[in-house]
Each structure stands twice: as C-alpha cells, then as structure tokens.
Coordinates of C-alpha atoms (C1' of nucleotides) and ligand atoms in Angstrom, one line a residue:
Chain N
X1 CA 34.0 53.7 1.9
X2 CA 32.4 52.9 -1.4
X3 CA 28.8 51.7 -1.0
X4 CA 25.9 50.7 -3.2
X5 CA 22.2 50.8 -2.3
X6 CA 19.9 47.9 -3.0
X7 CA 18.0 50.1 -5.4
X8 CA 21.1 50.7 -7.5
X9 CA 22.0 47.0 -7.5
X10 CA 18.5 46.0 -8.3
X11 CA 18.3 48.4 -11.2
X12 CA 21.6 47.2 -12.6
X13 CA 20.6 43.6 -12.3
X14 CA 17.0 44.2 -13.5
X15 CA 15.4 42.7 -10.5
X16 CA 13.2 44.0 -7.6
X17 CA 15.1 45.7 -4.9
X18 CA 13.0 44.2 -2.1
X19 CA 13.9 40.7 -3.4
X20 CA 17.5 41.6 -3.6
X21 CA 17.5 42.9 0.0
X22 CA 15.7 39.8 1.2
X23 CA 18.2 37.6 -0.6
X24 CA 21.1 39.5 1.0
X25 CA 19.4 39.2 4.4
X26 CA 19.9 35.4 4.3
X27 CA 23.6 36.0 4.4
X28 CA 23.2 38.2 7.4
X29 CA 22.7 41.9 8.0
X30 CA 25.6 43.4 6.1
X31 CA 24.0 46.7 5.1
X32 CA 23.9 50.0 6.8
X33 CA 20.6 51.8 6.9
X34 CA 20.5 55.1 5.2
X35 CA 23.8 54.3 3.4
X36 CA 23.7 51.0 1.7
X37 CA 26.1 48.1 1.4
X38 CA 29.9 48.3 1.7
X39 CA 30.9 47.1 -1.8
X40 CA 34.1 45.3 -0.8
X41 CA 32.6 43.6 2.2
X42 CA 29.5 42.6 0.3
X43 CA 31.6 41.1 -2.5
X44 CA 33.6 39.1 0.0
X45 CA 30.5 37.8 1.8
X46 CA 28.8 36.7 -1.4
X47 CA 32.0 35.2 -2.7
X48 CA 32.5 33.3 0.4
X49 CA 28.9 32.0 0.6
X50 CA 29.0 30.9 -3.1
X51 CA 32.3 29.1 -2.6
X52 CA 34.3 31.4 -4.8
X53 CA 37.0 31.9 -2.2
X54 CA 38.4 28.4 -2.4
X55 CA 39.8 26.9 -5.6
X56 CA 38.3 23.7 -6.9
X57 CA 40.4 21.1 -8.8
X58 CA 38.4 19.8 -11.8
X59 CA 39.1 16.9 -14.1
X60 CA 37.8 16.7 -17.7
X61 CA 37.1 13.3 -19.1
X62 CA 36.9 13.0 -22.9
X63 CA 39.4 15.3 -24.6
X64 CA 37.8 15.5 -28.1
X65 CA 36.5 18.6 -29.8
X66 CA 34.5 19.8 -26.8
X67 CA 36.8 18.6 -24.1
X68 CA 39.8 20.3 -25.7
X69 CA 37.8 23.6 -26.0
X70 CA 37.0 23.4 -22.4
X71 CA 40.6 22.7 -21.4
X72 CA 41.6 25.7 -23.4
X73 CA 39.0 27.9 -21.9
X74 CA 40.6 30.5 -19.6
X75 CA 37.3 31.5 -18.0
X76 CA 37.3 28.7 -15.5
X77 CA 40.5 29.7 -13.8
X78 CA 39.2 33.2 -13.2
X79 CA 36.3 31.8 -11.2
X80 CA 38.3 29.6 -9.0
X81 CA 38.4 26.4 -11.0
X82 CA 41.7 24.7 -11.8
X83 CA 41.9 22.0 -14.4
X84 CA 43.8 19.4 -12.4
X85 CA 43.9 16.7 -15.1
X86 CA 42.7 15.7 -18.6
X87 CA 41.6 12.1 -19.1
X88 CA 40.9 10.3 -22.4
X89 CA 40.5 6.7 -23.4
X90 CA 42.5 7.1 -26.6
X91 CA 46.0 5.7 -26.0
X92 CA 47.3 7.9 -28.9
X93 CA 46.4 10.9 -26.8
X94 CA 48.2 9.9 -23.7
X95 CA 51.0 12.2 -22.8
X96 CA 50.0 14.7 -25.6
X97 CA 49.6 18.1 -24.1
X98 CA 46.3 20.0 -24.5
X99 CA 46.3 23.5 -23.3
X100 CA 49.6 22.8 -21.6
X101 CA 48.3 19.9 -19.6
X102 CA 49.4 16.3 -20.6
X103 CA 46.4 14.0 -21.3
X104 CA 46.3 11.0 -19.1
X105 CA 44.8 7.6 -19.8
X106 CA 41.5 6.4 -18.4
X107 CA 43.3 3.5 -16.7
X108 CA 44.7 5.9 -14.1
X109 CA 41.4 7.7 -13.5
X110 CA 41.0 6.6 -9.9
X111 CA 44.5 7.4 -9.0
X112 CA 44.3 10.9 -10.6
X113 CA 41.0 11.7 -8.8
X114 CA 42.5 10.5 -5.5
X115 CA 45.9 12.2 -5.7
X116 CA 44.4 15.6 -6.7
X117 CA 41.5 15.5 -4.2
X118 CA 39.1 16.1 -7.1
X119 CA 35.4 16.3 -6.2
X120 CA 34.1 17.9 -9.5
X121 CA 34.3 16.1 -12.8
X122 CA 33.4 17.1 -16.3
X123 CA 32.2 14.5 -18.8
X124 CA 32.7 15.3 -22.5
X125 CA 32.9 11.8 -23.9
X126 CA 30.5 10.3 -26.4
X127 CA 27.1 9.5 -25.1
X128 CA 27.8 5.7 -24.8
X129 CA 30.8 6.2 -22.6
X130 CA 29.2 8.8 -20.3
X131 CA 27.5 6.4 -17.8
X132 CA 30.5 4.1 -17.3
X133 CA 32.8 7.1 -16.9
X134 CA 30.3 8.6 -14.5
X135 CA 30.3 5.4 -12.4
X136 CA 34.0 5.3 -12.2
X137 CA 34.2 9.0 -11.3
X138 CA 31.7 8.5 -8.5
X139 CA 33.4 5.3 -7.2
X140 CA 36.6 7.3 -7.1
X141 CA 35.1 10.0 -4.9
X142 CA 33.7 12.6 -7.3
X143 CA 30.5 14.0 -5.9
X144 CA 29.6 16.7 -8.6
X145 CA 29.4 16.1 -12.3
X146 CA 28.9 18.4 -15.2
X147 CA 27.7 16.3 -18.1
X148 CA 27.8 17.4 -21.8
X149 CA 26.9 14.0 -23.2
X150 CA 23.3 13.8 -24.3
X151 CA 22.4 11.2 -21.7
X152 CA 20.7 11.2 -18.4
X153 CA 23.1 9.9 -15.8
X154 CA 22.2 7.7 -12.9
X155 CA 24.0 8.5 -9.8
X156 CA 23.6 7.6 -6.1
X157 CA 22.2 10.0 -3.6
X158 CA 24.6 12.7 -2.5
X159 CA 26.0 13.1 -6.0
X160 CA 25.0 16.2 -8.0
X161 CA 24.7 16.1 -11.8
X162 CA 24.2 19.0 -14.1
X163 CA 23.5 18.4 -17.7
X164 CA 24.3 20.9 -20.4
X165 CA 22.3 20.2 -23.5
X166 CA 23.1 22.7 -26.2
X167 CA 20.4 21.3 -28.5
X168 CA 17.8 22.2 -25.9
X169 CA 19.1 25.8 -25.8
X170 CA 18.6 26.0 -29.5
X171 CA 15.2 24.3 -29.3
X172 CA 14.0 26.9 -26.8
X173 CA 15.1 29.7 -29.1
X174 CA 13.4 28.0 -32.0
X175 CA 10.2 27.6 -29.9
X176 CA 10.1 31.3 -29.3
X177 CA 11.0 32.0 -32.8
X178 CA 8.2 29.9 -34.2
X179 CA 5.9 31.7 -31.8
X180 CA 7.0 35.1 -33.0
X181 CA 6.1 34.1 -36.6
X182 CA 2.7 32.8 -35.4
X183 CA 1.9 36.0 -33.6
X184 CA 2.7 38.1 -36.6
X185 CA 0.2 36.1 -38.6
X186 CA -2.4 36.5 -35.9
X187 CA -1.7 40.2 -35.3
X188 CA -4.6 41.2 -37.4
X189 CA -6.9 39.1 -35.3
X190 CA -7.2 41.7 -32.6
X191 CA -5.7 39.9 -29.6
X192 CA -2.7 41.7 -28.2
X193 CA 0.6 39.8 -28.1
X194 CA 1.4 38.4 -24.6
X195 CA 4.0 40.0 -22.5
X196 CA 7.5 38.9 -23.4
X197 CA 10.2 38.2 -20.9
X198 CA 13.2 40.5 -21.1
X199 CA 15.8 38.6 -19.3
X200 CA 18.9 36.9 -20.6
X201 CA 17.6 33.4 -20.0
X202 CA 20.1 32.2 -17.5
X203 CA 19.9 28.6 -18.6
X204 CA 17.1 26.3 -19.8
X205 CA 15.1 27.0 -16.7
X206 CA 11.5 27.6 -15.8
X207 CA 10.7 28.9 -19.1
X208 CA 8.0 28.3 -21.6
X209 CA 5.1 28.3 -19.2
X210 CA 2.0 29.1 -21.1
X211 CA 1.3 27.5 -24.4
X212 CA -0.9 28.6 -27.3
X213 CA -4.5 27.4 -27.2
X214 CA -5.4 24.7 -29.6
Chain O
X1 CA -3.0 1.8 -31.8
X2 CA -0.2 2.1 -29.3
X3 CA -1.1 4.3 -26.4
X4 CA 0.4 5.6 -23.1
X5 CA -1.4 6.8 -20.0
X6 CA -0.4 10.0 -18.3
X7 CA 0.5 7.8 -15.3
X8 CA 3.1 5.8 -17.2
X9 CA 4.5 8.9 -18.8
X10 CA 4.7 10.7 -15.5
X11 CA 6.4 7.8 -13.8
X12 CA 9.0 7.6 -16.6
X13 CA 9.7 11.4 -16.5
X14 CA 9.6 11.5 -12.7
X15 CA 6.9 14.1 -12.5
X16 CA 3.3 14.3 -11.2
X17 CA 0.7 12.8 -13.6
X18 CA -1.8 15.6 -13.0
X19 CA 0.8 18.2 -14.0
X20 CA 1.6 16.3 -17.0
X21 CA -2.0 16.0 -18.0
X22 CA -2.6 19.7 -17.4
X23 CA 0.4 20.6 -19.5
X24 CA -0.9 18.4 -22.3
X25 CA -4.3 20.0 -22.0
X26 CA -2.7 23.3 -23.2
X27 CA -2.1 21.7 -26.5
X28 CA -5.7 20.6 -26.8
X29 CA -7.5 17.4 -25.8
X30 CA -5.6 14.7 -27.5
X31 CA -6.2 12.0 -25.0
X32 CA -8.9 9.4 -24.9
X33 CA -10.5 8.8 -21.5
X34 CA -10.2 5.3 -20.3
X35 CA -7.3 4.6 -22.8
X36 CA -4.7 7.2 -22.7
X37 CA -2.8 9.1 -25.4
X38 CA -2.1 7.9 -28.9
X39 CA 1.7 7.8 -28.9
X40 CA 2.3 8.7 -32.5
X41 CA -0.2 11.5 -32.5
X42 CA 1.0 12.9 -29.2
X43 CA 4.6 12.9 -30.4
X44 CA 3.6 14.8 -33.5
X45 CA 1.6 17.4 -31.7
X46 CA 4.3 18.0 -29.2
X47 CA 6.9 18.2 -31.9
X48 CA 4.8 20.6 -33.9
X49 CA 4.2 22.8 -30.8
X50 CA 7.8 22.8 -30.0
X51 CA 8.8 23.7 -33.5
X52 CA 10.6 20.4 -34.1
X53 CA 8.9 19.8 -37.4
X54 CA 10.6 22.5 -39.2
X55 CA 14.4 22.8 -39.8
X56 CA 16.2 25.9 -38.7
X57 CA 19.2 27.3 -40.4
X58 CA 21.8 28.4 -37.9
X59 CA 25.0 30.4 -38.3
X60 CA 27.9 30.2 -35.9
X61 CA 30.1 33.2 -35.5
X62 CA 33.6 32.8 -34.1
X63 CA 35.1 29.5 -35.2
X64 CA 37.7 29.1 -32.5
X65 CA 38.0 26.2 -30.1
X66 CA 34.4 26.3 -29.1
X67 CA 32.9 27.3 -32.4
X68 CA 34.7 24.5 -34.2
X69 CA 33.5 22.0 -31.6
X70 CA 29.9 23.2 -32.1
X71 CA 30.3 23.0 -35.9
X72 CA 31.5 19.4 -35.5
X73 CA 28.7 18.4 -33.2
X74 CA 26.3 16.1 -34.9
X75 CA 23.6 16.5 -32.2
X76 CA 22.1 19.6 -33.7
X77 CA 21.2 18.1 -37.0
X78 CA 19.2 15.4 -35.3
X79 CA 17.1 18.0 -33.6
X80 CA 16.2 19.9 -36.7
X81 CA 19.0 22.4 -36.8
X82 CA 21.2 22.9 -39.8
X83 CA 24.5 24.8 -39.7
X84 CA 24.0 27.1 -42.6
X85 CA 27.3 28.9 -42.3
X86 CA 30.4 29.4 -40.3
X87 CA 31.7 33.0 -39.9
X88 CA 35.0 34.2 -38.5
X89 CA 36.9 37.5 -38.5
X90 CA 40.3 35.8 -39.1
X91 CA 41.2 36.2 -42.8
X92 CA 43.4 33.2 -42.5
X93 CA 40.4 31.0 -41.8
X94 CA 38.3 32.2 -44.8
X95 CA 37.6 29.3 -47.1
X96 CA 39.1 26.7 -44.8
X97 CA 36.6 24.0 -44.2
X98 CA 35.5 23.1 -40.6
X99 CA 33.3 20.1 -40.3
X100 CA 32.9 20.1 -44.0
X101 CA 31.7 23.7 -44.2
X102 CA 33.9 26.4 -45.5
X103 CA 34.4 29.3 -43.1
X104 CA 33.3 32.7 -44.4
X105 CA 34.6 36.1 -43.5
X106 CA 32.7 38.5 -41.2
X107 CA 32.6 41.0 -44.1
X108 CA 29.9 38.9 -45.7
X109 CA 27.9 38.4 -42.5
X110 CA 24.8 40.4 -43.6
X111 CA 24.7 38.7 -47.0
X112 CA 25.0 35.2 -45.5
X113 CA 22.2 35.9 -43.0
X114 CA 20.0 37.2 -45.7
X115 CA 20.6 34.6 -48.4
X116 CA 20.1 31.7 -46.0
X117 CA 17.1 33.2 -44.2
X118 CA 18.8 32.7 -40.9
X119 CA 17.0 33.8 -37.8
X120 CA 19.1 32.0 -35.2
X121 CA 22.7 32.9 -34.5
X122 CA 25.3 31.4 -32.2
X123 CA 28.1 33.7 -30.9
X124 CA 31.4 32.0 -29.9
X125 CA 33.7 34.9 -30.3
X126 CA 35.8 36.4 -27.6
X127 CA 33.9 38.5 -25.1
X128 CA 35.0 41.8 -26.6
X129 CA 33.6 41.0 -30.0
X130 CA 30.3 39.6 -28.8
X131 CA 28.3 42.8 -28.7
X132 CA 29.4 44.2 -32.0
X133 CA 28.8 40.8 -33.6
X134 CA 25.4 40.7 -31.9
X135 CA 24.5 44.1 -33.3
X136 CA 25.3 43.1 -36.8
X137 CA 23.4 39.8 -36.5
X138 CA 20.3 41.6 -35.2
X139 CA 20.6 44.3 -37.9
X140 CA 20.8 41.6 -40.5
X141 CA 17.6 40.1 -39.3
X142 CA 18.6 37.5 -36.7
X143 CA 16.0 37.4 -33.9
X144 CA 17.4 34.6 -31.6
X145 CA 20.9 34.4 -30.3
X146 CA 22.7 31.8 -28.3
X147 CA 25.6 33.5 -26.6
X148 CA 28.7 31.6 -25.3
X149 CA 30.8 34.7 -24.6
X150 CA 30.8 35.8 -21.0
X151 CA 29.0 39.1 -21.6
X152 CA 25.5 40.3 -21.2
X153 CA 24.3 41.3 -24.6
X154 CA 22.0 44.3 -25.2
X155 CA 19.4 43.6 -27.8
X156 CA 16.2 45.4 -28.9
X157 CA 12.8 44.1 -28.0
X158 CA 11.7 41.2 -30.0
X159 CA 15.1 39.6 -30.0
X160 CA 15.7 36.6 -27.7
X161 CA 19.1 35.9 -26.1
X162 CA 20.1 32.9 -24.2
X163 CA 23.5 32.9 -22.5
X164 CA 25.4 29.7 -21.8
X165 CA 27.9 30.3 -19.1
X166 CA 29.8 27.1 -18.3
X167 CA 31.6 28.8 -15.4
X168 CA 28.3 29.3 -13.7
X169 CA 27.4 25.6 -14.1
X170 CA 30.6 24.7 -12.3
X171 CA 29.9 27.4 -9.7
X172 CA 26.6 25.9 -8.9
X173 CA 28.2 22.5 -8.5
X174 CA 30.9 24.0 -6.3
X175 CA 28.2 25.7 -4.2
X176 CA 26.5 22.5 -3.4
X177 CA 29.8 20.8 -2.9
X178 CA 30.8 23.3 -0.3
X179 CA 27.5 22.9 1.3
X180 CA 27.9 19.1 1.5
X181 CA 31.2 19.6 3.3
X182 CA 29.6 22.1 5.7
X183 CA 26.8 19.8 6.6
X184 CA 29.2 16.9 7.4
X185 CA 31.0 19.2 9.8
X186 CA 27.7 20.2 11.4
X187 CA 26.2 16.7 11.4
X188 CA 27.0 16.4 15.0
X189 CA 25.1 19.6 15.8
X190 CA 21.7 17.8 15.7
X191 CA 19.9 19.7 13.0
X192 CA 18.9 17.3 10.2
X193 CA 20.3 17.9 6.7
X194 CA 17.8 19.7 4.4
X195 CA 16.1 17.7 1.7
X196 CA 18.1 17.4 -1.5
X197 CA 16.8 17.7 -5.0
X198 CA 17.2 14.6 -7.0
X199 CA 16.8 15.9 -10.6
X200 CA 19.3 16.4 -13.3
X201 CA 19.4 20.1 -13.0
X202 CA 18.3 21.1 -16.5
X203 CA 20.3 24.3 -16.6
X204 CA 21.2 26.9 -14.1
X205 CA 17.5 27.4 -13.2
X206 CA 15.5 28.1 -10.2
X207 CA 18.0 26.5 -8.0
X208 CA 19.7 27.4 -4.8
X209 CA 16.7 28.9 -3.0
X210 CA 17.4 28.8 0.7
X211 CA 20.7 29.9 2.1
X212 CA 22.4 29.0 5.3
X213 CA 21.7 31.4 8.2
X214 CA 24.4 33.6 9.3
Chain H
dA1 C1' 21.6 66.4 21.5
dT2 C1' 17.8 66.5 18.5
dG3 C1' 15.6 66.4 14.0
dT4 C1' 15.5 65.0 9.4
dC5 C1' 16.3 62.1 5.7
dT6 C1' 17.8 57.9 3.5
dT7 C1' 17.9 53.0 3.2
dT8 C1' 17.6 48.7 5.3
dG9 C1' 15.2 44.5 7.0
dT10 C1' 11.0 42.1 7.2
dG11 C1' 5.9 41.1 8.2
dA12 C1' 2.0 40.6 5.4
dA13 C1' -0.5 40.3 1.0
dC14 C1' -0.5 38.7 -3.5
dG15 C1' 0.1 35.7 -7.6
dC16 C1' 1.3 31.5 -9.6
dG17 C1' 2.6 27.0 -10.3
dT18 C1' 1.8 22.4 -8.4
dG19 C1' -0.8 18.6 -6.6
dC20 C1' -5.2 16.6 -5.1
dA21 C1' -9.5 14.8 -5.9
dC22 C1' -13.4 13.9 -8.6
dA23 C1' -16.9 14.3 -12.2
dA24 C1' -17.3 13.3 -17.0
dA25 C1' -16.1 10.7 -21.0
dG26 C1' -15.6 6.8 -23.3
dA27 C1' -14.1 2.1 -24.0
dT28 C1' -15.2 -2.6 -23.1
dG29 C1' -17.8 -6.7 -21.8
dG30 C1' -22.1 -8.9 -20.8
Chain J
dC1 C1' -28.4 -1.3 -24.4
dC2 C1' -26.7 -1.0 -19.9
dA3 C1' -23.2 -1.6 -16.3
dT4 C1' -18.6 -1.2 -15.1
dC5 C1' -14.1 0.2 -15.2
dT6 C1' -10.3 3.0 -16.6
dT7 C1' -8.3 7.4 -17.5
dT8 C1' -8.8 12.1 -18.9
dG9 C1' -9.6 17.0 -18.0
dT10 C1' -10.0 20.4 -14.6
dG11 C1' -11.9 23.1 -10.4
dC12 C1' -10.0 24.0 -6.1
dA13 C1' -6.8 24.3 -2.4
dC14 C1' -2.2 24.4 -0.8
dG15 C1' 2.6 26.2 -0.6
dC16 C1' 6.2 29.0 -2.0
dG17 C1' 8.5 32.8 -4.0
dT18 C1' 7.9 37.6 -5.2
dT19 C1' 6.4 42.2 -4.2
dC20 C1' 4.5 45.8 -1.4
dA21 C1' 4.8 48.7 2.3
dC22 C1' 6.5 50.4 6.5
dA23 C1' 8.7 50.7 11.0
dA24 C1' 13.3 50.8 12.7
dA25 C1' 18.0 52.0 12.3
dG26 C1' 21.5 54.9 11.5
dA27 C1' 24.0 58.7 9.1
dC28 C1' 24.4 63.5 8.9
dA29 C1' 23.4 68.4 9.6
dT30 C1' 22.3 71.9 12.7
Ligands
LIG1 N1 31.0 19.3 -29.7 C1 29.9 20.0 -29.2 O1 29.7 21.1 -29.5 C2 29.0 19.3 -28.4 C3 27.8 19.9 -28.0 C4 27.0 19.3 -27.2 C5 27.2 18.1 -26.7 N2 28.3 17.4 -27.1 C6 28.6 16.1 -26.5 O2 29.8 16.1 -25.9 C7 30.5 14.9 -26.0 C8 31.8 15.1 -26.7 O3 31.7 15.8 -27.9 P1 32.9 15.9 -28.9 O4 32.4 16.7 -30.0 O5 34.0 16.5 -28.1 O6 33.2 14.4 -29.3 P2 34.6 13.8 -29.8 O7 34.3 12.5 -30.4 O8 35.4 14.9 -30.5 O9 35.4 13.5 -28.4 C9 35.1 12.5 -27.6 C10 36.4 12.1 -26.8 O10 36.1 11.2 -25.8 C11 37.1 10.2 -25.8 N3 36.5 9.0 -25.2 C12 35.7 8.1 -25.8 N4 35.4 7.1 -24.9 C13 36.0 7.4 -23.7 C14 36.0 6.9 -22.4 N5 35.3 5.7 -22.2 N6 36.7 7.5 -21.5 C15 37.4 8.6 -21.7 N7 37.4 9.2 -22.9 C16 36.7 8.6 -23.9 C17 37.5 10.0 -27.2 O11 38.8 9.4 -27.3 C18 37.4 11.4 -27.7 O12 38.6 12.1 -27.5 C19 29.6 14.1 -26.9 O13 28.7 13.3 -26.1 C20 28.7 15.1 -27.6 O14 27.4 14.6 -27.9 C21 29.2 18.0 -27.9
LIG2 N1 36.2 27.2 -25.0 C1 35.3 27.0 -24.1 O1 35.0 25.9 -23.5 C2 34.4 28.1 -23.6 C3 33.6 27.9 -22.6 C4 32.8 28.9 -22.1 C5 32.8 30.1 -22.8 N2 33.6 30.3 -23.9 C6 33.6 31.5 -24.6 O2 33.3 31.3 -25.9 C7 34.1 32.2 -26.7 C8 35.0 31.5 -27.7 O3 35.8 30.7 -27.0 P1 37.0 29.9 -27.7 O4 37.7 29.1 -26.7 O5 36.5 29.2 -28.9 O6 37.9 31.1 -28.2 P2 38.9 31.2 -29.4 O7 39.8 32.3 -29.2 O8 39.5 29.8 -29.7 O9 38.0 31.5 -30.7 C9 37.5 32.8 -30.9 C10 37.3 32.9 -32.4 O10 36.5 34.1 -32.7 C11 37.1 34.7 -33.8 N3 36.7 36.1 -33.8 C12 37.3 37.1 -33.0 N4 36.7 38.3 -33.2 C13 35.7 38.0 -34.1 C14 34.7 38.9 -34.7 N5 34.6 40.1 -34.4 N6 33.8 38.3 -35.6 C15 33.9 37.0 -35.8 N7 34.8 36.2 -35.3 C16 35.7 36.7 -34.4 C17 38.5 34.5 -33.7 O11 39.1 34.6 -35.0 C18 38.6 33.0 -33.2 O12 38.5 32.1 -34.3 C19 34.8 33.1 -25.7 O13 34.1 34.3 -25.5 C20 34.9 32.3 -24.5 O14 35.0 33.1 -23.3 C21 34.4 29.3 -24.3

DNA sequence: ATGTCTTTGTGAACGCGTGCACAAAGATGG
DNA sequence: CCATCTTTGTGCACGCGTTCACAAAGACAT
C-alpha cells in the first residue's frame, strides 16, 4: 500500500506539515500513525470533498476571442467540467461550431440552462452585456458565475461570483516590479530588503500587505 | 477642491472605514481632518504607489487561442500595459500580424526582451513548453511572469511568478455549489447554514477555510 | 507479548490582520 | 480669537489562522 507522510507532502507543497495535517483532519482521520496516509484513499477523499468526483455541466456566454479560447481549452474536461453549451448574441455565429460545439443564440439561454441542468455559467461577453447576461443566467437557475468581463456583478444572495481580472494580475506584478527597482536604488541606504514571498501567487489574493513608508 | 471621506469610500467599497484609513496611512498622511481626502491628490498617490503612472512593456509568448485573445484584449493598455511583442515557436506564424502586432519567432526572444526593456512576460504556451520558455525569459532579464500554463514554474529568487489557473476558479465555484446542495439536504437536520461570504472573490484567495465535519 | 520507533492528531501559544474607540487636528462659524 | 463640529490617524483589544510541541496510536521487530 503506497503511502505518504504529512512531512513529505508538506515539503512538496512548500507548506507547514502541521497545517497540512490539521487541514486533513477536517476531512476525518484518514492517516495511520507511524505510517502516513494511503495515497489512493487520500486522493479519493480529497477529490470527493472538493467535488471533483462529479462532473459539472458549464455554459459559456460570449464566444469571442476569450470565449472561443475557453471553449477550446481541454484543461476543463480533465477536472470534471463539461462544456454543455456555447451561447452568443451574434446571429451570424448561431449554429457555427466552436471546438466542436455548435454556438447557440442568446434567445434560447433559459431553455439551454434548464435542459442541461446547468448551475455554473461563464461570462465572456463585453463589459456592457455582463450584468444583463448575468441576470438572465441567475433567473434561469445558475447559482455560480465565473466572470471575465471587467465589471462587478450584482447578484442575489445564494449566488457565487468569481471575477477573473487579468489586468489586476499584471498590476500586481508591476507593483512588485516597481518595488524591486526602488529597493535597488535604496540598497546603499543600509536597510535590508524585506523578506520576499516565495510562493506561486495562487490568484490575486491576500497579497501586498505592507507598503513602503512615505 | 473635491474631497471624499474615508466613510464614503469605505461604504462604496464595502469595507471598514478604519481599515481603509489605516491602509491609506501607509502611503503617508494625505487626508485633512474634518474634511477628508482630496480626490485628485489621493488618486495620484495611489496610482503612483501601485505603479500605475508608468507604462510597462509586456511580451506574450505562445500566440495560440489564449495568447491571441490576450493580444486582442484592449483592457491592458488602459491600465498602463503595452504589448511590446508577440512571440511564438511556430515558424508559420512568424510575421503574421495578431491584433496589429507581427508575431516574432522564439529564436529572437532574447533580442526582443533586451531591445524593448521588457521585465514582464506572459506565458501562454502549452504546459510542456512553459518551463523552458520561462527559463529563457528569466535569463534574458524578465523578472515578473504571468503564467497561464497548468504548471508550477521554478524560478530563481527575485523573480515573481503568478499563475492563473482557470480550472481552479471553476473548482472553487463547484466546491461551493456542491456545498449548497449538501446544505439543502441537511436543512431539515436543524443546524443553521454557516454564514456565506458576499464578496466578489477577487481571485482564488484565502477562501474555503472551514470544511464539513466527517 | 513487549519494546521501540515513526507519524498522526490536536491542545495551546503565537503572530497578524481587522475593527473599535478616541484623542488630536483642523476647518468653519460666530 | 474662541467654540464647536467633523474627520483623520492610531493605540489597543479581539479573533482567527498558523505553528509548535507532544501525547497517543499503531506498525514492526524481537
Ligand atoms: N481577451 C482577453 O484576453 C480578455 C482578458 C480579460 C478580460 N476580457 C474580457 O472578456 C470579455 C470578452 O473578451 P473578448 O476579447 O472575447 O471580446 P470579444 O468582443 O472578442 O467577444 C465578445 C463576444 O460576446 C458576444 N456578445 C456580445 N453581447 C452579448 C450578449 N448580450 N450575450 C451574449 N453574447 C454577447 C459577442 O457577439 C462576441 O462574440 C470582455 O469583457 C473583455 O473585457 C478579455
Ligand atoms: N485556452 C484557454 O482558455 C486556457 C485556459 C487556461 C489555461 N490555458 C493554458 O494556456 C496555454 C495556451 O492555451 P491555448 O489554448 O492558447 O493553446 P494553443 O495550443 O492554442 O496555443 C499554444 C501556442 O503556443 C505556441 N508554442 C508552443 N511551444 C512554444 C514554445 N516553446 N515557445 C513559444 N511558443 C510556443 C504554439 O505554436 C501555439 O501557438 C496552455 O498551457 C493551456 O493549458 C488555456
């Protein structure tokens, strides 16, 4: 039975082993003291808890540059997501296949959501169309939305929205970049450079805490 | 002189006014007691601190579905980012314009980085090519990388990497989605549903803290 | 069966970000 | 010039997540 210790996993992930064990403990006691965790069983338990064991039908609305790229992306299927339908407002696109899936017109949005039992929608329309599209998706029964349009969406309680803003990603990089330059210039001033985070910035998260003094 | 109070700003942003004031205080004391903050001056100071006042040349490597979509995206320019060059390994693409910018071949990568003074690179190649491309970018002087390939990149100290993993965004939504369904089923069991966050999930950040008991 | 050795699971301490509460600053009006 | 009123800037306390440290559990050898 292949096993891994929390120490090994923690080292590989670059985190503290105690935290990793405590996190696992929320799923139950799946480890064996003196041995570690059964890899296969652990993978299954985590997958199940994260919802990776079921497959989720997803619709993409707005099949332009970005929407088409998303439709073509094979990485979703491997994580349990299935592109159930592509929707666009442009009549010229209706019926035209993108990534092997025929694009359907916005008029049928409600029907498509309903027939496919979709609860997750991706919005890749221009900013102006995002809120109206969002409203229709929600009204049709979608309760989770991934929004690429540069707009803050208003949704009722119970609906989750995640916004992906690529400009902000670049801004965060630029912020650190600017800071690097500043530190070099001040390197002669004696003060040591502050500790740098070494992670792979999983998203535009709790970053950028301290700011340089005036 | 148009001004805003920390209270107004906090309400608009949906955060605590004390936190907002404390954050601003790291930039210096730009407010006037009894009045508030001079809007124009505040915007300038924040922009400067965030590095929004300078424009950053950026190169995109891997001009496929995603890379082309990024190149066509106008939202970057408005935030101070300029697409300085597009690079792809496919000889057939060399010279072909995408979004008005001719695609250049990977062979010239180092020269392109150097001549344009690029310090920020975007990787949109297949996963297998990401690390080699990353190494070349870093060797050529790039110190910030936005990675779309589903790979964890190894970089030397001093180089920042941010990874955008769209599958993880969907997974987070699916996780909450699964949980919603679970709560409905357990609604009869008496325990009240835990408080739900109402924000717009700026990235795959410090989310998903507590996990359901076994 | 008993002892030893490894690794888990978790109570307790620590550190840090967030929010409260208020004194100080400064504008404004009399 | 003084009184009053608004809003900033910040010390302090609270809460939560992270880390430490260790007892308990269990495998494995003798
Ligand atoms: N391209 C990028 O890399 C990128 C990056 C970040 C954000 N974004 C954002 O993503 C969105 C899409 O970008 P894009 O480059 O694909 O734009 P695009 O113009 O190429 O595509 C937009 C598509 O949406 C369709 N559309 C318009 N109104 C619609 C509606 N009401 N219902 C359904 N479909 C509708 C259009 O027909 C078009 O096909 C934009 O909001 C953009 O700001 C794009
Ligand atoms: N399309 C999406 O929505 C999406 C979403 C998430 C992640 N991704 C990831 O982004 C990357 C690109 O996705 P895509 O859909 O655009 O793929 P794609 O196959 O359409 O494009 C890849 C491009 O990279 C070029 N390339 C290959 N090797 C290269 C090298 N060594 N140097 C320079 N260029 C090279 C290819 O010529 C091609 O043009 C992939 O890693 C994919 O997993 C894509």
